[in-house]
Amino acid sequence: MSPKKDIPPWYRPRRYLHFDLPITLRQPELLVTNPTRVQQHAFYPFISYDIKSEKVEVKEDGLFERKRKDRPVSYASHVDSHVYSYYGWLLNKEYEKRVSILEIGKNVLAFRDYTNAKSMKDILTWENVIL
């Protein structure tokens, strides 16, 4: 595989089970950078399931109440996920440009690129937001 510096920012290795097998870095690059290939690509269906968890709340009378929470999760196939990742990365670059042009970086925190952030405190500090 290429040295880390040659790995595109949109690329993430995928190793979960799906209908297809994980692929090397070169294969998704050839697909996602060619709009004609993407247009002709046959996408697999998502594999979906619910993650079940319990949330415990303290009621007014001091007793605990358990509430079940189901969170739907869907996985794209390995190849499809690279397509989504690449085009999401392109859209995010344009979004960041727009946020900068409109000078709304201090107001808009959602859907931003905080790749190097270790916590929310880092993000709020970068955006000069008062805690």
PDB file of C-alpha atoms in Angstrom:
ATOM      1  CA  MET A   1       0.000   0.000   0.000  1.00  0.00           C
ATOM      2  CA  SER A   2       1.078   3.598  -0.546  1.00  0.00           C
ATOM      3  CA  PRO A   3       2.768   5.634   2.173  1.00  0.00           C
ATOM      4  CA  LYS A   4       0.293   7.409   4.457  1.00  0.00           C
ATOM      5  CA  LYS A   5       0.907  10.786   2.789  1.00  0.00           C
ATOM      6  CA  ASP A   6      -0.361   9.348  -0.522  1.00  0.00           C
ATOM      7  CA  ILE A   7      -3.690   8.235   0.949  1.00  0.00           C
ATOM      8  CA  PRO A   8      -6.478  10.613  -0.131  1.00  0.00           C
ATOM      9  CA  PRO A   9      -8.369  12.351   2.707  1.00  0.00           C
ATOM     10  CA  TRP A  10     -11.669  10.710   1.717  1.00  0.00           C
ATOM     11  CA  TYR A  11     -10.296   7.161   1.859  1.00  0.00           C
ATOM     12  CA  ARG A  12     -11.038   4.937   4.863  1.00  0.00           C
ATOM     13  CA  PRO A  13     -10.260   1.209   4.929  1.00  0.00           C
ATOM     14  CA  ARG A  14     -13.437  -0.860   5.292  1.00  0.00           C
ATOM     15  CA  ARG A  15     -13.236  -4.265   6.919  1.00  0.00           C
ATOM     16  CA  TYR A  16     -16.810  -5.118   7.916  1.00  0.00           C
ATOM     17  CA  LEU A  17     -18.884  -7.946   6.462  1.00  0.00           C
ATOM     18  CA  HIS A  18     -21.014  -7.151   3.430  1.00  0.00           C
ATOM     19  CA  PHE A  19     -21.960  -8.611   0.054  1.00  0.00           C
ATOM     20  CA  ASP A  20     -18.610  -7.576  -1.410  1.00  0.00           C
ATOM     21  CA  LEU A  21     -15.042  -7.858  -0.146  1.00  0.00           C
ATOM     22  CA  PRO A  22     -12.808  -5.008   1.034  1.00  0.00           C
ATOM     23  CA  ILE A  23     -10.774  -3.468  -1.782  1.00  0.00           C
ATOM     24  CA  THR A  24      -7.352  -1.860  -2.085  1.00  0.00           C
ATOM     25  CA  LEU A  25      -6.770   1.893  -2.269  1.00  0.00           C
ATOM     26  CA  ARG A  26      -6.161   1.912  -6.033  1.00  0.00           C
ATOM     27  CA  GLN A  27      -9.522   0.315  -6.911  1.00  0.00           C
ATOM     28  CA  PRO A  28     -11.816   2.948  -5.364  1.00  0.00           C
ATOM     29  CA  GLU A  29      -9.601   5.747  -6.717  1.00  0.00           C
ATOM     30  CA  LEU A  30     -10.139   4.490 -10.272  1.00  0.00           C
ATOM     31  CA  LEU A  31     -13.896   4.371  -9.716  1.00  0.00           C
ATOM     32  CA  VAL A  32     -14.682   7.524  -7.749  1.00  0.00           C
ATOM     33  CA  THR A  33     -12.532   9.893  -9.808  1.00  0.00           C
ATOM     34  CA  ASN A  34     -14.322   8.874 -13.012  1.00  0.00           C
ATOM     35  CA  PRO A  35     -17.930  10.212 -13.117  1.00  0.00           C
ATOM     36  CA  THR A  36     -18.823   7.888 -16.016  1.00  0.00           C
ATOM     37  CA  ARG A  37     -17.775   4.833 -14.007  1.00  0.00           C
ATOM     38  CA  VAL A  38     -19.725   6.072 -10.982  1.00  0.00           C
ATOM     39  CA  GLN A  39     -22.798   6.605 -13.164  1.00  0.00           C
ATOM     40  CA  GLN A  40     -22.544   3.048 -14.510  1.00  0.00           C
ATOM     41  CA  HIS A  41     -21.758   1.489 -11.115  1.00  0.00           C
ATOM     42  CA  ALA A  42     -24.423  -0.904  -9.788  1.00  0.00           C
ATOM     43  CA  PHE A  43     -24.882  -0.073  -6.104  1.00  0.00           C
ATOM     44  CA  TYR A  44     -25.637  -2.805  -3.563  1.00  0.00           C
ATOM     45  CA  PRO A  45     -28.472  -2.411  -1.049  1.00  0.00           C
ATOM     46  CA  PHE A  46     -27.586  -1.279   2.463  1.00  0.00           C
ATOM     47  CA  ILE A  47     -27.362  -3.860   5.220  1.00  0.00           C
ATOM     48  CA  SER A  48     -29.501  -2.475   8.038  1.00  0.00           C
ATOM     49  CA  TYR A  49     -30.275  -3.417  11.603  1.00  0.00           C
ATOM     50  CA  ASP A  50     -31.140  -1.755  14.915  1.00  0.00           C
ATOM     51  CA  ILE A  51     -28.706  -1.273  17.779  1.00  0.00           C
ATOM     52  CA  LYS A  52     -30.715  -1.816  20.924  1.00  0.00           C
ATOM     53  CA  SER A  53     -29.719  -0.013  24.091  1.00  0.00           C
ATOM     54  CA  GLU A  54     -31.284   0.927  27.385  1.00  0.00           C
ATOM     55  CA  LYS A  55     -31.390   4.369  28.879  1.00  0.00           C
ATOM     56  CA  VAL A  56     -31.872   4.706  32.632  1.00  0.00           C
ATOM     57  CA  GLU A  57     -33.708   7.769  33.938  1.00  0.00           C
ATOM     58  CA  VAL A  58     -34.423   8.831  37.491  1.00  0.00           C
ATOM     59  CA  LYS A  59     -38.114   9.568  37.938  1.00  0.00           C
ATOM     60  CA  GLU A  60     -39.467  12.316  40.205  1.00  0.00           C
ATOM     61  CA  ASP A  61     -40.154   9.781  42.966  1.00  0.00           C
ATOM     62  CA  GLY A  62     -36.459   8.780  42.943  1.00  0.00           C
ATOM     63  CA  LEU A  63     -37.022   5.407  41.310  1.00  0.00           C
ATOM     64  CA  PHE A  64     -35.127   4.376  38.214  1.00  0.00           C
ATOM     65  CA  GLU A  65     -36.908   3.788  34.960  1.00  0.00           C
ATOM     66  CA  ARG A  66     -35.385   1.878  32.064  1.00  0.00           C
ATOM     67  CA  LYS A  67     -36.295   2.966  28.583  1.00  0.00           C
ATOM     68  CA  ARG A  68     -35.332   0.978  25.534  1.00  0.00           C
ATOM     69  CA  LYS A  69     -33.856   2.903  22.645  1.00  0.00           C
ATOM     70  CA  ASP A  70     -33.409   1.438  19.171  1.00  0.00           C
ATOM     71  CA  ARG A  71     -31.026   3.164  16.789  1.00  0.00           C
ATOM     72  CA  PRO A  72     -31.165   2.152  13.127  1.00  0.00           C
ATOM     73  CA  VAL A  73     -27.771   1.534  11.506  1.00  0.00           C
ATOM     74  CA  SER A  74     -27.087   0.923   7.805  1.00  0.00           C
ATOM     75  CA  TYR A  75     -23.882  -0.141   6.084  1.00  0.00           C
ATOM     76  CA  ALA A  76     -23.058   0.431   2.437  1.00  0.00           C
ATOM     77  CA  SER A  77     -20.994  -2.127   0.562  1.00  0.00           C
ATOM     78  CA  HIS A  78     -17.237  -1.582   0.564  1.00  0.00           C
ATOM     79  CA  VAL A  79     -17.100  -0.140  -2.955  1.00  0.00           C
ATOM     80  CA  ASP A  80     -20.272   1.931  -2.504  1.00  0.00           C
ATOM     81  CA  SER A  81     -18.984   3.414   0.748  1.00  0.00           C
ATOM     82  CA  HIS A  82     -15.916   4.752  -1.075  1.00  0.00           C
ATOM     83  CA  VAL A  83     -18.172   6.477  -3.610  1.00  0.00           C
ATOM     84  CA  TYR A  84     -20.234   8.053  -0.804  1.00  0.00           C
ATOM     85  CA  SER A  85     -17.082   9.045   1.069  1.00  0.00           C
ATOM     86  CA  TYR A  86     -15.485  10.680  -1.977  1.00  0.00           C
ATOM     87  CA  TYR A  87     -18.528  12.705  -2.990  1.00  0.00           C
ATOM     88  CA  GLY A  88     -19.212  13.633   0.642  1.00  0.00           C
ATOM     89  CA  TRP A  89     -15.638  14.927   0.848  1.00  0.00           C
ATOM     90  CA  LEU A  90     -16.124  17.000  -2.334  1.00  0.00           C
ATOM     91  CA  LEU A  91     -19.398  18.443  -1.022  1.00  0.00           C
ATOM     92  CA  ASN A  92     -17.812  19.248   2.335  1.00  0.00           C
ATOM     93  CA  LYS A  93     -14.998  21.185   0.646  1.00  0.00           C
ATOM     94  CA  GLU A  94     -17.586  23.330  -1.164  1.00  0.00           C
ATOM     95  CA  TYR A  95     -19.590  23.736   2.053  1.00  0.00           C
ATOM     96  CA  GLU A  96     -16.499  24.962   3.932  1.00  0.00           C
ATOM     97  CA  LYS A  97     -15.792  27.482   1.137  1.00  0.00           C
ATOM     98  CA  ARG A  98     -19.360  28.775   1.381  1.00  0.00           C
ATOM     99  CA  VAL A  99     -19.191  29.070   5.178  1.00  0.00           C
ATOM    100  CA  SER A 100     -15.972  31.052   4.785  1.00  0.00           C
ATOM    101  CA  ILE A 101     -17.384  33.350   2.068  1.00  0.00           C
ATOM    102  CA  LEU A 102     -20.496  34.077   4.143  1.00  0.00           C
ATOM    103  CA  GLU A 103     -18.351  34.521   7.285  1.00  0.00           C
ATOM    104  CA  ILE A 104     -20.674  32.342   9.345  1.00  0.00           C
ATOM    105  CA  GLY A 105     -18.037  30.011  10.811  1.00  0.00           C
ATOM    106  CA  LYS A 106     -18.742  31.198  14.355  1.00  0.00           C
ATOM    107  CA  ASN A 107     -22.454  30.527  13.946  1.00  0.00           C
ATOM    108  CA  VAL A 108     -22.471  27.231  12.071  1.00  0.00           C
ATOM    109  CA  LEU A 109     -20.841  24.290  13.810  1.00  0.00           C
ATOM    110  CA  ALA A 110     -22.786  21.392  12.279  1.00  0.00           C
ATOM    111  CA  PHE A 111     -21.449  19.375   9.342  1.00  0.00           C
ATOM    112  CA  ARG A 112     -18.026  21.009   9.544  1.00  0.00           C
ATOM    113  CA  ASP A 113     -14.624  19.408   9.009  1.00  0.00           C
ATOM    114  CA  TYR A 114     -13.106  18.950  12.439  1.00  0.00           C
ATOM    115  CA  THR A 115     -10.746  16.134  11.512  1.00  0.00           C
ATOM    116  CA  ASN A 116      -8.039  17.172  13.976  1.00  0.00           C
ATOM    117  CA  ALA A 117     -10.349  17.978  16.890  1.00  0.00           C
ATOM    118  CA  LYS A 118      -9.942  15.859  19.997  1.00  0.00           C
ATOM    119  CA  SER A 119     -12.997  17.267  21.778  1.00  0.00           C
ATOM    120  CA  MET A 120     -15.796  19.826  21.497  1.00  0.00           C
ATOM    121  CA  LYS A 121     -13.591  22.228  23.454  1.00  0.00           C
ATOM    122  CA  ASP A 122     -11.073  22.236  20.572  1.00  0.00           C
ATOM    123  CA  ILE A 123     -13.825  23.050  18.087  1.00  0.00           C
ATOM    124  CA  LEU A 124     -15.287  25.845  20.187  1.00  0.00           C
ATOM    125  CA  THR A 125     -11.810  27.311  20.726  1.00  0.00           C
ATOM    126  CA  TRP A 126     -11.035  27.239  16.996  1.00  0.00           C
ATOM    127  CA  GLU A 127     -14.280  29.034  16.226  1.00  0.00           C
ATOM    128  CA  ASN A 128     -13.712  31.577  19.047  1.00  0.00           C
ATOM    129  CA  VAL A 129     -16.965  30.571  20.665  1.00  0.00           C
ATOM    130  CA  ILE A 130     -17.241  31.565  24.313  1.00  0.00           C
ATOM    131  CA  LEU A 131     -17.872  28.592  26.584  1.00  0.00           C
TER     132      LEU A 131
END
